[in-house]
């Protein structure tokens, strides 16, 4: 065999790679600086100042909107984060594991007895789908309670001025003179729109694309498959995960940088002050999530999967 046909060593990021990275970092820093300067200049203009007075960055809530974050929301929010982190981990494993460490086949009996034979799936996908069911149930309870208590007006736009207000909030963030935070009473327009997008757009999109790829999708129905091709679902599902990851990163960064103790007390302490209670509960909940992340291995998952079906190698 000639030298030319031999598979070469895998390329490592060399000097060129680092140079390209440095170039992109420099471009990002310069672009950010330009945005900040531009926003500061805009805010010095009189018409823009008038605009900011008319649209301060948050829309008024309808009369009778509830004030404060109830305890049930804290629980829901924790469970949502807990499941989501494991959903991302297991989805990543489904995507990147060439030889799964185990398989799972549903028991075809009782309530879930079907005419078709159950599909054998990897243990990673079993874990992903089981978490999805729990996450969706938690989400369903959240939406029902949100509407039953009237809390929905805090995360669903109720007036068109949400858009100029979102622009106003964006301008304030970009000029580094951030909008006033008062999440206990009302979120700013950008915050409201992102919460709305996560709950009412991204979560349903993850579910309808996920179900299309899952064994729950009816088999052997050509018309249905043609109307909603699996490739479409596959192309959307992964970017939805990226959206969730980006949302969580920005969300946590803002929670920590805009009055951390007060914000954490809102969600984890059910109170609006700057004591350390919320921080303590948050730290404990973080420890629970980290522990679950490390325990989510085949050695612990296999016995649980075994209760719900047949586990094989
Ligand atoms: C574990 C890290 C997280 C922390 C520390 C955190 C913290 C918070 C805090 C403090 C608030 C209230 C904001 C305020 O009062 O100004 C909040 C609200 C919210 N968070 Fe998170 N969060 C986390 C993860 C997540 C995740 C993973 C999601 C969803 C993917 C999420 C979605 C939301 C939503 C939708 C609200 C608004 C809830 C409502 O008022 O109905 N959070 N979060
Ligand atoms: C809520 C219902 C959901 C269902 C029913 C579902 C179902 C599925 C299924 C069946 C697969 C396997 C696809 C295949 O075999 O190629 C998959 C992959 C994956 N899921 Fe989900 N999923 C859901 C939610 C989520 C959420 C919320 C996230 C992340 C935020 C997520 C992240 C992923 C990732 C990253 C993959 C790998 C995608 C790839 O290979 O390109 N899933 N999901």
CSV table of N, CA and C in Angstrom, one decimal, residues 162-225:
chain,number,residue,atom,x,y,z
A,162,UNK,N,-46.5,45.1,23.4
A,162,UNK,CA,-45.4,44.2,23.9
A,162,UNK,C,-44.2,44.3,22.9
A,163,UNK,N,-44.5,44.6,21.6
A,163,UNK,CA,-43.4,44.6,20.6
A,163,UNK,C,-42.6,45.9,20.7
A,164,UNK,N,-43.2,47.1,20.7
A,164,UNK,CA,-42.3,48.3,21.0
A,164,UNK,C,-41.7,48.2,22.3
A,165,UNK,N,-42.3,47.6,23.3
A,165,UNK,CA,-41.7,47.5,24.6
A,165,UNK,C,-40.5,46.5,24.6
A,166,UNK,N,-40.6,45.5,23.8
A,166,UNK,CA,-39.5,44.5,23.7
A,166,UNK,C,-38.3,45.2,23.0
A,167,UNK,N,-38.6,46.0,22.0
A,167,UNK,CA,-37.6,46.8,21.4
A,167,UNK,C,-36.9,47.7,22.4
A,168,UNK,N,-37.7,48.4,23.2
A,168,UNK,CA,-37.2,49.3,24.2
A,168,UNK,C,-36.3,48.6,25.2
A,169,UNK,N,-36.8,47.4,25.6
A,169,UNK,CA,-36.0,46.6,26.6
A,169,UNK,C,-34.7,46.2,25.9
A,170,UNK,N,-34.7,45.8,24.6
A,170,UNK,CA,-33.5,45.4,23.9
A,170,UNK,C,-32.5,46.5,23.9
A,171,UNK,N,-33.0,47.7,23.6
A,171,UNK,CA,-32.2,48.9,23.5
A,171,UNK,C,-31.5,49.2,24.8
A,172,UNK,N,-32.3,49.0,25.9
A,172,UNK,CA,-31.8,49.3,27.2
A,172,UNK,C,-30.7,48.2,27.6
A,173,UNK,N,-30.9,47.0,27.2
A,173,UNK,CA,-29.9,45.9,27.5
A,173,UNK,C,-28.6,46.3,26.7
A,174,UNK,N,-28.8,46.6,25.4
A,174,UNK,CA,-27.7,46.8,24.5
A,174,UNK,C,-26.9,48.0,24.9
A,175,UNK,N,-27.5,49.0,25.6
A,175,UNK,CA,-26.8,50.2,26.0
A,175,UNK,C,-26.1,50.0,27.4
A,176,UNK,N,-26.3,48.8,27.9
A,176,UNK,CA,-25.7,48.4,29.2
A,176,UNK,C,-26.3,49.2,30.4
A,177,UNK,N,-27.5,49.9,30.1
A,177,UNK,CA,-28.2,50.5,31.2
A,177,UNK,C,-29.5,49.7,31.2
A,178,UNK,N,-29.5,48.6,32.0
A,178,UNK,CA,-30.6,47.6,31.9
A,178,UNK,C,-31.9,48.0,32.4
A,179,UNK,N,-33.0,47.4,31.8
A,179,UNK,CA,-34.3,47.8,32.3
A,179,UNK,C,-34.5,47.4,33.8
A,180,UNK,N,-35.4,48.1,34.5
A,180,UNK,CA,-35.6,47.9,35.9
A,180,UNK,C,-36.2,46.5,36.1
A,181,UNK,N,-35.7,45.7,37.0
A,181,UNK,CA,-36.2,44.3,37.2
A,181,UNK,C,-37.2,44.3,38.3
A,182,UNK,N,-38.4,43.8,38.0
A,182,UNK,CA,-39.4,43.7,39.1
A,182,UNK,C,-40.2,42.4,38.8
A,183,UNK,N,-39.5,41.3,38.7
A,183,UNK,CA,-40.2,40.0,38.3
A,183,UNK,C,-41.3,39.6,39.2
A,184,UNK,N,-41.3,40.1,40.5
A,184,UNK,CA,-42.3,39.7,41.4
A,184,UNK,C,-43.7,40.2,41.0
A,185,UNK,N,-43.7,41.3,40.3
A,185,UNK,CA,-44.9,41.9,39.8
A,185,UNK,C,-45.2,41.7,38.3
A,186,UNK,N,-44.1,42.0,37.5
A,186,UNK,CA,-44.3,42.0,36.1
A,186,UNK,C,-43.0,41.8,35.4
A,187,UNK,N,-42.9,40.9,34.4
A,187,UNK,CA,-41.6,40.7,33.7
A,187,UNK,C,-41.5,41.8,32.6
A,188,UNK,N,-40.2,42.1,32.2
A,188,UNK,CA,-40.1,43.0,31.1
A,188,UNK,C,-40.5,42.3,29.8
A,189,UNK,N,-40.7,43.1,28.7
A,189,UNK,CA,-41.3,42.5,27.5
A,189,UNK,C,-40.5,41.4,26.9
A,190,UNK,N,-39.1,41.6,26.9
A,190,UNK,CA,-38.3,40.6,26.3
A,190,UNK,C,-38.4,39.3,27.1
A,191,UNK,N,-38.4,39.5,28.4
A,191,UNK,CA,-38.5,38.3,29.3
A,191,UNK,C,-39.8,37.6,29.1
A,192,UNK,N,-40.9,38.4,29.0
A,192,UNK,CA,-42.2,37.8,28.8
A,192,UNK,C,-42.2,37.0,27.5
A,193,UNK,N,-41.7,37.6,26.4
A,193,UNK,CA,-41.7,37.0,25.1
A,193,UNK,C,-40.9,35.7,25.1
A,194,UNK,N,-39.7,35.7,25.8
A,194,UNK,CA,-38.9,34.5,25.8
A,194,UNK,C,-39.6,33.4,26.6
A,195,UNK,N,-40.2,33.7,27.8
A,195,UNK,CA,-40.9,32.7,28.5
A,195,UNK,C,-42.1,32.1,27.7
A,196,UNK,N,-42.8,33.1,27.0
A,196,UNK,CA,-43.9,32.6,26.1
A,196,UNK,C,-43.4,31.6,25.1
A,197,UNK,N,-42.2,32.0,24.4
A,197,UNK,CA,-41.7,31.1,23.4
A,197,UNK,C,-41.3,29.8,23.9
A,198,UNK,N,-40.7,29.8,25.1
A,198,UNK,CA,-40.2,28.5,25.6
A,198,UNK,C,-41.4,27.6,26.0
A,199,UNK,N,-42.4,28.1,26.6
A,199,UNK,CA,-43.5,27.3,27.1
A,199,UNK,C,-44.5,27.0,26.0
A,200,UNK,N,-44.8,27.9,25.1
A,200,UNK,CA,-45.9,27.7,24.2
A,200,UNK,C,-45.5,27.4,22.8
A,201,UNK,N,-44.2,27.6,22.5
A,201,UNK,CA,-43.7,27.3,21.1
A,201,UNK,C,-42.7,26.2,21.1
A,202,UNK,N,-41.6,26.3,21.9
A,202,UNK,CA,-40.5,25.4,21.9
A,202,UNK,C,-40.9,24.0,22.4
A,203,UNK,N,-41.6,24.0,23.6
A,203,UNK,CA,-42.0,22.8,24.2
A,203,UNK,C,-43.0,21.9,23.3
A,204,UNK,N,-44.0,22.6,22.8
A,204,UNK,CA,-44.9,21.8,21.9
A,204,UNK,C,-44.2,21.3,20.6
A,205,UNK,N,-43.2,22.1,20.1
A,205,UNK,CA,-42.5,21.7,18.9
A,205,UNK,C,-41.6,20.5,19.2
A,206,UNK,N,-41.0,20.5,20.4
A,206,UNK,CA,-40.1,19.4,20.8
A,206,UNK,C,-41.0,18.1,20.8
A,207,UNK,N,-42.2,18.3,21.4
A,207,UNK,CA,-43.1,17.1,21.6
A,207,UNK,C,-43.6,16.6,20.2
A,208,UNK,N,-44.1,17.5,19.3
A,208,UNK,CA,-44.7,17.0,18.1
A,208,UNK,C,-43.6,16.4,17.1
A,209,UNK,N,-42.4,17.0,17.2
A,209,UNK,CA,-41.3,16.4,16.4
A,209,UNK,C,-40.8,15.1,17.0
A,210,UNK,N,-40.8,15.1,18.4
A,210,UNK,CA,-40.3,13.9,19.1
A,210,UNK,C,-41.2,12.7,18.8
A,211,UNK,N,-42.6,12.9,18.9
A,211,UNK,CA,-43.5,11.8,18.8
A,211,UNK,C,-43.4,11.3,17.4
A,212,UNK,N,-43.1,12.1,16.4
A,212,UNK,CA,-43.0,11.6,15.0
A,212,UNK,C,-41.9,10.6,14.8
A,213,UNK,N,-40.8,10.9,15.6
A,213,UNK,CA,-39.6,10.0,15.5
A,213,UNK,C,-39.7,8.8,16.4
A,214,UNK,N,-40.7,8.8,17.3
A,214,UNK,CA,-40.8,7.7,18.4
A,214,UNK,C,-41.6,6.5,17.9
A,215,UNK,N,-41.5,5.4,18.6
A,215,UNK,CA,-42.2,4.2,18.3
A,215,UNK,C,-43.7,4.4,18.5
A,216,UNK,N,-44.2,5.5,19.1
A,216,UNK,CA,-45.6,5.7,19.3
A,216,UNK,C,-46.3,6.2,18.0
A,217,UNK,N,-45.5,6.6,17.0
A,217,UNK,CA,-46.1,7.0,15.7
A,217,UNK,C,-46.7,5.8,15.0
A,218,UNK,N,-47.9,5.9,14.5
A,218,UNK,CA,-48.6,4.7,13.9
A,218,UNK,C,-47.8,4.2,12.7
A,219,UNK,N,-47.6,2.9,12.7
A,219,UNK,CA,-46.8,2.3,11.6
A,219,UNK,C,-47.7,1.9,10.4
A,220,UNK,N,-47.0,2.0,9.2
A,220,UNK,CA,-47.7,1.4,8.0
A,220,UNK,C,-48.8,2.3,7.5
A,221,UNK,N,-48.8,3.6,7.7
A,221,UNK,CA,-49.8,4.5,7.2
A,221,UNK,C,-49.0,5.5,6.2
A,222,UNK,N,-48.9,5.1,4.9
A,222,UNK,CA,-48.1,5.8,4.0
A,222,UNK,C,-48.6,7.3,3.8
A,223,UNK,N,-49.9,7.5,3.8
A,223,UNK,CA,-50.4,8.9,3.6
A,223,UNK,C,-50.0,9.8,4.7
A,224,UNK,N,-50.1,9.3,6.0
A,224,UNK,CA,-49.7,10.0,7.2
A,224,UNK,C,-48.2,10.3,7.1
A,225,UNK,N,-47.4,9.3,6.8
A,225,UNK,CA,-46.0,9.5,6.7
A,225,UNK,C,-45.6,10.5,5.7
